[in-house]
Every structure is written in C-alpha cells, then in structure tokens.
Amino acid sequence: MARVADIIQRESCFQPGSTLCMGCMESIAFQNIGKLTDNGKKTIFALGTFCGEVSTLQYPNPVAWGRGETTPEKWEKSFGVIHHVFESAPGVAEGIRDTADMLAKMGALSGPVQVAALSGDGGALSIGLRTLLMTIHRRVPITIFVLINEIFANTGFQFGPTTSPGSETSTTPVSELVDGNPATPLDYIGLTVAAGAGFVAQVSPAFPKFFMQTVEKALASSETAVVFIPAPCITGWKFGEGETVNLARLSCETGFFPCFVKEKGQKGQIKFVDLDPAKRPPIENFMGPQRRFHHLVKKDSKTDTFCMRPGKEAMMQKIRGWIQNHLDSLNQLT
Amino acid sequence: MTKVETGAGAIYEKAINLEKVRAAHKPLAEKQTVREADGNAAAAYASLQMWRSVIFGGFPITPSTKWLETVAAVVSSGKVGAKQLKLLEAEHAVADYLAGAAAACRDLIVSTATSSVGLDHMAESVRSLGASGLGNILLIDVYRATANYPLCIEGDPSDTLAHRDSGWIQICCRGIQQIYDTILQAPCLGMHPDIMTPVMPGYYGIKDSHKSSRLLLEADRDIHAFQDALIAPSKLPGLINGDTAMGNCVTSNLFQGYKIDQKQRMENVFKVLPKIGKLFEKQFKRPGLEFVEKIRWPKDDAVDLAIVGMGPDMGTAASLTEAMQEKLGIRIGVLAARLLTPFPAGEYSRLLKRAKGVLVVNQAHHYGRGHLGLDITQACYSLDSRPAIVNCFAGMGGAILSDATWEEMIQHTSRAVKTGEKLTPPVVVHEGRIEWQG
Ligand SMILES: Cc1ncc(C[n+]2csc(CCOP(=O)(O)OP(=O)(O)O)c2C)c(N)n1
Ligand code: SF4
C-alpha cells in the first residue's frame, strides 16, 4: 500500500481544464483516481456518456484526460481514453481488457495494462445495468467506477434508480399531491456483491485516506472491482459553493451513502457511519442545504438549524426507513 | 521505446509486437483444400484463418448462429492457436465489446456475426462504430427479415438495408465461395488508411447460410501473404499502444467537418476496392471484390432489359434468361449487387446506359420503390436516354423466387418498355402472379 503522501505527488491522468461545474465532486474524484493510476502500469479508461465524459472530452476544449501538457515519454505513463455510448463502459472495457490479455498471452505486450470503466449512476445502474452485472458475472478483471449523483444530470437532472426518496428532480416535481420522488433507490451495492464482484466499495473523496487506499486495492483486484463514488452535484442538488466536500461527508454520516468495502471471501466493513440512528447526525443536516429537499426541510431561523417542515412526517419517515433498511442489509455483508 | 507523435496522439512503437501475434497463429489449412461447407461455416473459416483475427464476440440468432458455433468449435480445439471468443449477454454487448477490442489495438481484426433483430439490437453501437474510424471490425450480417410481427427467420436483406446509413461498408455475397472470399478481402478494405471504416459483409440467411456446397479453402499462409501486402500497421494510435482520446464530443460548427471526413473515407472505397479485387483475382484465380457482379452481361453493355438484384436468386434469373430472350426476342442481362454502401451509382449508370428497361428486384420490405430501386433510379437519372425502371418486390421474408415469378417479372418489365412508361408503380410478385400494385 503506497503512502497517501506519496500518492498525491504522482501525476494524475486528469488535468485541469474540464468543463465540469465548479464544485463538482467528480472533478475531485477524477484527479485522485488519476493519481492512483500513475503506478507503473499503462492506463486505459472507457467512459460512458455522463457529465464526467461530456465535460472532459469536449473538442476543441483541452481534453482534460492525459498526463500533462505533452504525451509522456514512457509508454507505461501513457493514457488511452475512449467514449463509446451511454451505457456500455464496462462492456467496452471488457473488450480492451481481453485484447490486452490476449496480447500478453502471446508475449506481444511490453508491460502490464490496467483498464477501468467510468460511468454515471444512470449509465451504470439504469440503462446499463445489464452490462454492469454481466461484466461482473464474467469476472472481468477491470475496475468499474460509478459516480453516484442520483440523477441523470447531463440531460437536466431527471429521476434515476438511485434518486433518494423525497428528492425533487426535473421529472419528479413537487406538487400539492406528491413530495418529489416516491421511490426508494436500487440496492446497487447488494446487487454487485450478489453478481460476484471480487471487490465492491463505496468511497468518497471526503474521506481521502480511505478513498486512496480503497481505490488502490480496487485497481489491483484480480477480479471485477466496483467502486461507487457518491458525487454531490452542485447544480442538480442545488447547494451553495464550498459545500461539496461537507455534503459528501454528511451523506455518509447520515446514512444516505455509507462508505463501504468488501473483498470477496472477506467480511465487508461499513465505515464512518453509525448503525444506530440515534448516534448519526440528523438527516435534516444533509438535506437542508440542498434546494431539492426544500419542500421537506427548512432552516429554523431561531435555532439556525435545519428541521422538518410541518406535515412532512410521512416522507421523512420513508427516508429514515430506507436508510435504516439499507444499512441493515449492508450490515448483513459485514 | 520510440514515441511517434500523430494528429491523434502518440504511438509507442514497440508497445505491441505484432510479429508475436502472427507467430501465435496456427493454420487451419496448410495447403489449399476442398471442403463441404455451408455459408456460415465458410464465413467462420475465413474469420479464423487471418492471423490478425484474434478477438471474436457473439450472441446466437438464427440464421447466423452456426458462424458462432463454428468459431467456438475451432477456437476451443486450439487448432488456430490462441484466439478469444467471448460469449456475451446480448448483441448490444457484442458490439460494445468489439468497440473496445478494436480500439485497443487497431492492427487486430475483431469480428462477429448476427442477423435481423440482432443487428437492430446493436443499432446504437453499430451507428457509432460506423463513424468511429475503426476499420478493423467485421460484422457479418446473415440476412434475415426484420423486424418481428411476424417473426420470420429466413433470408431477407431488410436488416442490412435498414443500416445503409449506419456508416459501414456493406457488401452482399452470393454463394459459399464468394462469402469466404469476400470476408478475406473485407479487412483490407476497411483497414486501408484512406478508408478506416468498418465492413459489414452479408449473405442470405437459409438460402446461403444453410446451403452446403464445395468450398475451396485457401492455405492460411497464402491468405496472410495476400493481406500483408495490403494491410500496414495503423498510422493512428490505439488505446494500448498510444496516448490518445477517442469518441470526443463536439459542437455543431465542428460536427460537419467530421462528417465530411467520414464521407470522404467512404468515397475512397471506390478507388481502393477494385485494386483489392484485382490482387485477389491475381493471387487466387477467382473473381475478387467488384462493385457489381456481371453474372450474365455482354462486354458492350448492349442489353434491352437488365435485371438487377441481390443474392443467390440472381443465379436462377441468369439460368432463365436464355429461354426468355428467345421467347421475347430481346437481349437480357443480369447484374448482382455486390457493393451496397457506398452505392456505386456511377458503375450502374455506365452499365445501364444502353438498356431500355431495368427490372429491379427488391427482396426487402420498403414503403416506396424499394431500397435498391431508389438507388438504381438515381443511378439512371443522369443518363441521356433513361431506361424504364420497374420495381418488383419478390422473395421478401426469404420466399422462393420461382421460375414463374421470374418470368412474370421479366414480362411485366418488357410490357413497361413497350408502353414507354419510365417509372412504373412497384408491384409485389409471388408464385408467378402480381399480388399487389402500388
Ligand atoms: C441510449 C441513450 N439514451 C439516452 C441518452 C441521453 N443521455 C445522455 S447522458 C444521460 C444521463 C446520464 O446520466 P448519468 O449516467 O447518471 O450521468 P450524469 O449525467 O448524472 O453524470 C442521458 C439520459 C443517451 N446518450 N443515450
Ligand atoms: S451537473 Fe452535477 S454532476 Fe454534472 S458537472 Fe455539474 S455538478 Fe457535476
């Protein structure tokens, strides 16, 4: 395990110049993943269509991917990236992986190659769930990163299968009849574990050491590694500047997005969140700063704290119930 | 390691040693051999005999399944050395997988076969790949009616014709030997540096995919010599040997530039294809790729009535022409379409300049005059003396084109020539009768 202090000195394959929103967690995640891939192996990423693609591969803007201003002198530092279609990053990565493995088998490859797929949660868990699960099922040794921002951000913040209950999205508007999204999210961690992934984790740059150590392990996994990265979306979640990392931390501590890691054959671990609801910060603290929850939570001007709006017990109870159920089911894996 | 900068990033020249790939190939045929094979097996053998062909993907659908089964059998026997056949969960996944493999190393050939709704299931990826510049992908389309309602598993080119704008070079084959020969030449065309466009060779399901006949299997060594003379290492980086980005986004003011480039690469097929065909013919003493197969055609193009169609039924047409010529007292010529996309309108226009009538046989459902009908009409538009163009639909869903059907279509065309009508309403002909008129 490399030291975090050393990792941050490395050359990232994600450079400044993307058009991701200011304050987008994806940018922080990519910079750090990029550093972790500077490990002596040639790196290839397959991207789905998502903010992390359209805002980083837009020509003639500088392509944000790549190590530095010029192409590296050494092949093992070089970086290849492909965007094919919305939902297929794991499948494309599988083709790359197999090709590299076949070349290696023939003695035709001059060094090791690491392959990762990156998509949004819509790409991976909605339209691309089949590919995701089947790639895992085939035990393809790639690392799959899924950026979880709960919505189809790129098309204007629509509801997706990971949208939190009660959240207002552009297709689950709040009205007198409904309090935003009525559904509870897909248990993507449970699904990927059940599909047989060699390594499943949920990490956040808000917990940098855990993030670095976990991603490093994922990249070294001999089977499919799946890394979910909850990514507060400043524009879609509608929160103020400077809140990104704070909200990412709270999203874990309140139980919305528990940090988690499980290697095949070993017990999983839930991190940075207490299983006892009484010991967790109130969910209002996470929801309050986001306008997508304003119909449910408001700031009490007297106490300067976030609290539930009157009459919203049912939806708040639904959210708490979902969080507890999800934590309990994750706990079964620990 | 030497680094070479290109317009699309750097290539690290020694990252992949292609000589090792070549050395890992074991021959399926040490010398030229005669085999009994159906169309699917012939297509599979061709796919397996190329040393660059290392990665295969597949998902079963009738009538292309036997290609997959044959590749599976040969790969698992180890006869052709180290090859990878990936059995994926759906056709869309196959196309995505091939996209990754083809982009990983532009010097390898990756292939699959599919049919009908299988091709439609891939559509999103197929259309993206058509524009990708990845000319090292072979998608063998075993023609079958599409779409369902009703489901029909027999040979009908509506699947391939629905993808005429998907950006692929499309070549139609008829007969087992031609299927084999076409697949051997296809990557030379697709991977040519001026073309870099994936190729979709196709043949009729059931009528050719399931019909067995004699196949001359060439020695792998000779196939390699032929391909090596035409395929050079890619001048653009792949994901493995390069520092590069593929599949960017652009805004509208740049988009058209990409499309011009795509169009130009496709146009270059007209220049390169005949050269490949001639080299093939020189080496293997059989006809190589050509725009149009002149099954029965005079050197001076002097025909009164030209029959244009696709696939194995054109052989039946040719066998009937002598009797029909005598009966009607006219000269009849028969052309089978080979290159579907890009459509060689110029070639048809040259060939049809002396015809008085053209019978276009469309075997795929179309609301207008038929896919082939429209293209042939366009090809004849600039002629000084335009022939009467008669569009018949026949053989849809793989129906048999009986002698009586051919006779009726020919009679129908010669009636139109007599009346002087230049463009008659399309008709559907079955078992010797006009069943419907547009
Ligand atoms: C087949 C297909 N359907 C729909 C789209 C439109 N589309 C592009 S990106 C996107 C949303 C992506 O959502 P997600 O994967 O969650 O990533 P995010 O935008 O949130 O980063 C959609 C719906 C598409 N590109 N392809
Ligand atoms: S919309 Fe959201 S996910 Fe997309 S770039 Fe902006 S902050 Fe990031």
Tab-separated table of C-alpha atoms in Angstrom, chain A residues 27-287:
chain	number	residue	atom	x	y	z
A	27	SER	CA	-13.571	16.573	-10.663
A	28	ILE	CA	-12.050	15.846	-7.247
A	29	ALA	CA	-12.642	12.130	-7.677
A	30	PHE	CA	-11.050	12.012	-11.135
A	31	GLN	CA	-7.968	13.940	-10.045
A	32	ASN	CA	-7.362	11.439	-7.273
A	33	ILE	CA	-8.187	8.329	-9.285
A	34	GLY	CA	-5.862	9.765	-11.919
A	35	LYS	CA	-3.007	9.924	-9.423
A	36	LEU	CA	-3.652	6.390	-8.238
A	37	THR	CA	-3.342	5.098	-11.801
A	38	ASP	CA	0.184	6.508	-12.058
A	39	ASN	CA	1.535	3.233	-10.717
A	40	GLY	CA	3.801	1.890	-13.424
A	41	LYS	CA	1.016	0.305	-15.454
A	42	LYS	CA	-0.307	1.617	-18.736
A	43	THR	CA	-3.791	3.024	-18.075
A	44	ILE	CA	-6.907	2.871	-20.242
A	45	PHE	CA	-10.331	4.280	-19.358
A	46	ALA	CA	-13.620	3.546	-21.108
A	47	LEU	CA	-16.210	6.228	-20.425
A	48	GLY	CA	-19.970	6.090	-20.683
A	49	THR	CA	-21.899	9.210	-21.620
A	50	PHE	CA	-22.203	11.281	-18.464
A	51	CYS	CA	-21.075	14.613	-17.052
A	52	GLY	CA	-17.671	13.083	-16.466
A	53	GLU	CA	-17.423	12.472	-20.196
A	54	VAL	CA	-19.160	15.344	-21.968
A	55	SER	CA	-17.358	17.848	-19.754
A	56	THR	CA	-13.919	16.305	-20.142
A	57	LEU	CA	-13.656	15.115	-23.731
A	58	GLN	CA	-15.116	18.120	-25.468
A	59	TYR	CA	-13.122	19.110	-28.519
A	60	PRO	CA	-11.774	21.776	-29.119
A	61	ASN	CA	-11.639	22.457	-25.377
A	62	PRO	CA	-8.470	20.947	-23.973
A	63	VAL	CA	-9.159	17.272	-23.363
A	64	ALA	CA	-8.918	17.011	-19.610
A	65	TRP	CA	-7.627	13.454	-19.728
A	66	GLY	CA	-3.944	12.680	-20.124
A	67	ARG	CA	-0.818	13.125	-18.049
A	68	GLY	CA	0.403	16.656	-18.578
A	69	GLU	CA	0.813	19.067	-21.452
A	70	THR	CA	2.685	16.668	-23.701
A	71	THR	CA	2.406	12.970	-24.303
A	72	PRO	CA	4.568	11.095	-21.777
A	73	GLU	CA	7.945	9.773	-22.846
A	74	LYS	CA	7.324	6.418	-21.224
A	75	TRP	CA	4.654	4.059	-22.515
A	76	GLU	CA	3.693	2.953	-19.009
A	77	LYS	CA	2.784	6.545	-18.175
A	78	SER	CA	0.689	6.905	-21.305
A	79	PHE	CA	-3.070	7.081	-21.146
A	80	GLY	CA	-5.797	5.983	-23.524
A	81	VAL	CA	-9.429	7.023	-23.158
A	82	ILE	CA	-12.470	6.105	-25.196
A	83	HIS	CA	-16.069	7.210	-25.044
A	84	HIS	CA	-18.364	4.918	-26.992
A	85	VAL	CA	-22.051	5.041	-25.944
A	86	PHE	CA	-24.034	5.940	-22.823
A	87	GLU	CA	-24.459	2.591	-21.128
A	88	SER	CA	-21.595	0.414	-22.201
A	89	ALA	CA	-18.428	1.491	-20.421
A	90	PRO	CA	-17.931	-1.894	-18.694
A	91	GLY	CA	-18.536	-3.781	-21.947
A	92	VAL	CA	-16.089	-1.601	-23.864
A	93	ALA	CA	-13.571	-2.006	-21.053
A	94	GLU	CA	-14.021	-5.770	-21.274
A	95	GLY	CA	-13.059	-5.708	-24.960
A	96	ILE	CA	-9.961	-3.682	-24.132
A	97	ARG	CA	-9.064	-5.967	-21.239
A	98	ASP	CA	-9.388	-9.132	-23.313
A	99	THR	CA	-7.308	-7.678	-26.111
A	100	ALA	CA	-4.539	-6.715	-23.707
A	101	ASP	CA	-4.719	-10.157	-22.093
A	102	MET	CA	-4.561	-11.953	-25.438
A	103	LEU	CA	-1.560	-9.878	-26.484
A	104	ALA	CA	0.094	-10.633	-23.150
A	105	LYS	CA	-0.630	-14.327	-23.564
A	106	MET	CA	1.174	-14.270	-26.914
A	107	GLY	CA	4.109	-12.375	-25.435
A	108	ALA	CA	3.217	-9.430	-27.675
A	109	LEU	CA	2.669	-6.829	-24.960
A	110	SER	CA	5.575	-4.951	-23.454
A	111	GLY	CA	4.129	-4.400	-19.980
A	112	PRO	CA	1.054	-4.534	-17.769
A	113	VAL	CA	-2.127	-2.646	-18.681
A	114	GLN	CA	-4.858	-1.547	-16.262
A	115	VAL	CA	-8.363	-0.934	-17.574
A	116	ALA	CA	-11.164	0.981	-15.889
A	117	ALA	CA	-14.735	1.839	-16.844
A	118	LEU	CA	-16.275	5.100	-15.664
A	119	SER	CA	-19.947	5.957	-15.840
A	120	GLY	CA	-22.638	7.851	-14.082
A	121	ASP	CA	-25.213	6.020	-11.996
A	122	GLY	CA	-27.765	6.403	-14.789
A	123	GLY	CA	-25.390	4.827	-17.265
A	124	ALA	CA	-24.351	2.005	-14.968
A	125	LEU	CA	-27.470	1.257	-12.941
A	126	SER	CA	-30.365	2.245	-15.167
A	127	ILE	CA	-29.794	1.781	-18.899
A	128	GLY	CA	-26.554	-0.154	-18.396
A	129	LEU	CA	-27.430	-2.445	-15.506
A	130	ARG	CA	-27.325	-5.496	-17.737
A	131	THR	CA	-23.803	-4.781	-18.938
A	132	LEU	CA	-22.625	-3.908	-15.450
A	133	LEU	CA	-23.907	-7.106	-13.865
A	134	MET	CA	-22.887	-9.354	-16.740
A	135	THR	CA	-19.357	-7.954	-16.846
A	136	ILE	CA	-19.086	-8.657	-13.134
A	137	HIS	CA	-20.614	-12.088	-13.669
A	138	ARG	CA	-17.883	-12.877	-16.184
A	139	ARG	CA	-15.262	-11.877	-13.585
A	140	VAL	CA	-13.561	-9.465	-15.976
A	141	PRO	CA	-10.522	-8.010	-14.189
A	142	ILE	CA	-11.339	-4.351	-14.667
A	143	THR	CA	-12.174	-1.592	-12.219
A	144	ILE	CA	-15.614	-0.085	-12.670
A	145	PHE	CA	-16.121	3.382	-11.204
A	146	VAL	CA	-19.705	4.580	-10.886
A	147	LEU	CA	-20.289	8.222	-9.995
A	148	ILE	CA	-23.460	8.420	-7.966
A	149	ASN	CA	-25.204	11.771	-8.164
A	150	GLU	CA	-28.700	10.254	-8.000
A	151	ILE	CA	-29.874	11.807	-11.258
A	152	PHE	CA	-29.389	11.998	-14.992
A	153	ALA	CA	-27.511	15.252	-14.559
A	154	ASN	CA	-26.308	15.639	-18.081
A	155	THR	CA	-29.802	15.747	-19.527
A	156	GLY	CA	-31.112	18.123	-16.911
A	157	PHE	CA	-31.408	16.345	-13.551
A	158	GLN	CA	-34.065	13.737	-14.135
A	159	PHE	CA	-35.068	10.936	-11.769
A	160	GLY	CA	-32.997	7.741	-11.907
A	161	PRO	CA	-32.913	4.476	-9.976
A	162	THR	CA	-30.635	5.894	-7.281
A	163	THR	CA	-32.641	9.044	-6.566
A	164	SER	CA	-33.270	9.480	-2.858
A	165	PRO	CA	-36.898	9.373	-1.725
A	166	GLY	CA	-38.431	12.801	-1.485
A	167	SER	CA	-35.910	14.364	-3.807
A	168	GLU	CA	-37.207	16.858	-6.321
A	169	THR	CA	-35.886	16.176	-9.798
A	170	SER	CA	-36.981	17.554	-13.132
A	171	THR	CA	-39.199	14.501	-13.663
A	172	THR	CA	-40.342	14.053	-10.054
A	173	PRO	CA	-41.554	17.576	-9.398
A	174	VAL	CA	-43.030	18.524	-6.070
A	175	SER	CA	-46.715	19.328	-6.131
A	176	GLU	CA	-49.596	19.500	-3.730
A	177	LEU	CA	-50.068	15.794	-4.329
A	178	VAL	CA	-46.527	14.490	-4.250
A	179	ASP	CA	-43.396	15.166	-2.256
A	180	GLY	CA	-40.921	14.596	-5.050
A	181	ASN	CA	-39.587	11.120	-5.773
A	182	PRO	CA	-41.830	8.440	-4.254
A	183	ALA	CA	-39.450	5.513	-4.919
A	184	THR	CA	-36.605	4.085	-2.882
A	185	PRO	CA	-33.229	3.518	-4.545
A	186	LEU	CA	-31.868	0.342	-6.003
A	187	ASP	CA	-29.529	-1.536	-3.662
A	188	TYR	CA	-26.609	-1.361	-6.062
A	189	ILE	CA	-24.031	-2.500	-3.529
A	190	GLY	CA	-26.034	-5.630	-2.730
A	191	LEU	CA	-26.600	-6.298	-6.432
A	192	THR	CA	-22.958	-6.077	-7.389
A	193	VAL	CA	-21.887	-8.236	-4.461
A	194	ALA	CA	-24.541	-10.790	-5.469
A	195	ALA	CA	-23.344	-10.695	-9.080
A	196	GLY	CA	-19.982	-11.893	-7.821
A	197	ALA	CA	-17.748	-8.830	-7.903
A	198	GLY	CA	-14.304	-9.506	-6.461
A	199	PHE	CA	-14.269	-6.146	-4.743
A	200	VAL	CA	-17.116	-3.734	-4.010
A	201	ALA	CA	-16.704	-0.394	-2.313
A	202	GLN	CA	-18.413	2.917	-1.805
A	203	VAL	CA	-15.906	5.672	-1.226
A	204	SER	CA	-15.816	9.429	-1.124
A	205	PRO	CA	-13.019	11.940	-1.545
A	206	ALA	CA	-14.424	13.441	1.688
A	207	PHE	CA	-12.597	10.576	3.416
A	208	PRO	CA	-9.346	10.883	1.500
A	209	LYS	CA	-7.256	8.189	3.124
A	210	PHE	CA	-9.991	5.585	2.813
A	211	PHE	CA	-10.603	6.723	-0.756
A	212	MET	CA	-6.954	6.334	-1.745
A	213	GLN	CA	-6.442	3.008	-0.039
A	214	THR	CA	-9.634	1.530	-1.409
A	215	VAL	CA	-9.169	2.674	-4.985
A	216	GLU	CA	-5.610	1.401	-4.925
A	217	LYS	CA	-6.879	-2.023	-3.852
A	218	ALA	CA	-9.605	-1.949	-6.476
A	219	LEU	CA	-7.082	-1.242	-9.227
A	220	ALA	CA	-5.050	-4.238	-8.069
A	221	SER	CA	-8.024	-6.636	-7.880
A	222	SER	CA	-7.722	-9.822	-9.931
A	223	GLU	CA	-11.492	-9.892	-10.488
A	224	THR	CA	-14.019	-7.192	-11.255
A	225	ALA	CA	-13.764	-4.349	-8.762
A	226	VAL	CA	-16.692	-1.957	-8.489
A	227	VAL	CA	-16.216	1.388	-6.809
A	228	PHE	CA	-19.212	3.616	-6.211
A	229	ILE	CA	-18.415	7.251	-5.628
A	230	PRO	CA	-21.285	9.373	-4.296
A	231	ALA	CA	-20.788	12.707	-6.011
A	232	PRO	CA	-22.693	15.719	-4.718
A	233	CYS	CA	-23.892	17.599	-7.775
A	234	ILE	CA	-23.850	21.317	-7.089
A	235	THR	CA	-26.200	22.119	-9.941
A	236	GLY	CA	-28.641	19.261	-9.656
A	237	TRP	CA	-28.776	19.040	-5.873
A	238	LYS	CA	-28.778	22.824	-5.725
A	239	PHE	CA	-26.455	23.712	-2.902
A	240	GLY	CA	-24.098	26.602	-2.260
A	241	GLU	CA	-20.497	26.907	-3.311
A	242	GLY	CA	-17.963	25.379	-0.963
A	243	GLU	CA	-20.390	22.766	0.359
A	244	THR	CA	-19.359	19.842	-1.851
A	245	VAL	CA	-16.990	18.016	0.476
A	246	ASN	CA	-19.048	18.862	3.524
A	247	LEU	CA	-22.153	17.358	1.948
A	248	ALA	CA	-20.219	14.324	0.771
A	249	ARG	CA	-19.115	13.704	4.343
A	250	LEU	CA	-22.616	14.240	5.685
A	251	SER	CA	-24.113	11.975	3.030
A	252	CYS	CA	-22.110	9.160	4.551
A	253	GLU	CA	-22.501	10.075	8.215
A	254	THR	CA	-26.274	10.454	7.921
A	255	GLY	CA	-26.526	7.097	6.150
A	256	PHE	CA	-27.597	8.220	2.670
A	257	PHE	CA	-24.341	6.945	1.184
A	258	PRO	CA	-22.470	4.828	3.712
A	259	CYS	CA	-18.824	4.203	2.940
A	260	PHE	CA	-18.357	0.508	2.496
A	261	VAL	CA	-15.782	-2.000	1.361
A	262	LYS	CA	-15.936	-5.720	0.769
A	263	GLU	CA	-13.425	-8.045	-0.768
A	264	LYS	CA	-14.678	-11.405	-1.962
A	265	GLY	CA	-14.358	-14.048	0.726
A	266	GLN	CA	-13.912	-11.456	3.438
A	267	LYS	CA	-16.341	-9.630	5.640
A	268	GLY	CA	-17.474	-6.251	4.457
A	269	GLN	CA	-16.967	-3.090	6.500
A	270	ILE	CA	-19.286	-0.140	6.858
A	271	LYS	CA	-17.259	2.989	7.502
A	272	PHE	CA	-17.810	6.422	9.009
A	273	VAL	CA	-21.478	5.909	9.819
A	274	ASP	CA	-23.129	4.510	12.893
A	275	LEU	CA	-25.701	1.746	12.585
A	276	ASP	CA	-27.594	3.262	15.499
A	277	PRO	CA	-29.773	6.093	14.150
A	278	ALA	CA	-29.577	7.939	17.436
A	279	LYS	CA	-25.820	8.255	17.026
A	280	ARG	CA	-25.995	9.623	13.490
A	281	PRO	CA	-26.337	13.309	12.633
A	282	PRO	CA	-29.965	14.113	11.726
A	283	ILE	CA	-30.775	13.598	8.050
A	284	GLU	CA	-32.017	17.193	8.005
A	285	ASN	CA	-28.387	18.334	8.218
A	286	PHE	CA	-27.642	16.692	4.877
A	287	MET	CA	-30.927	17.608	3.249
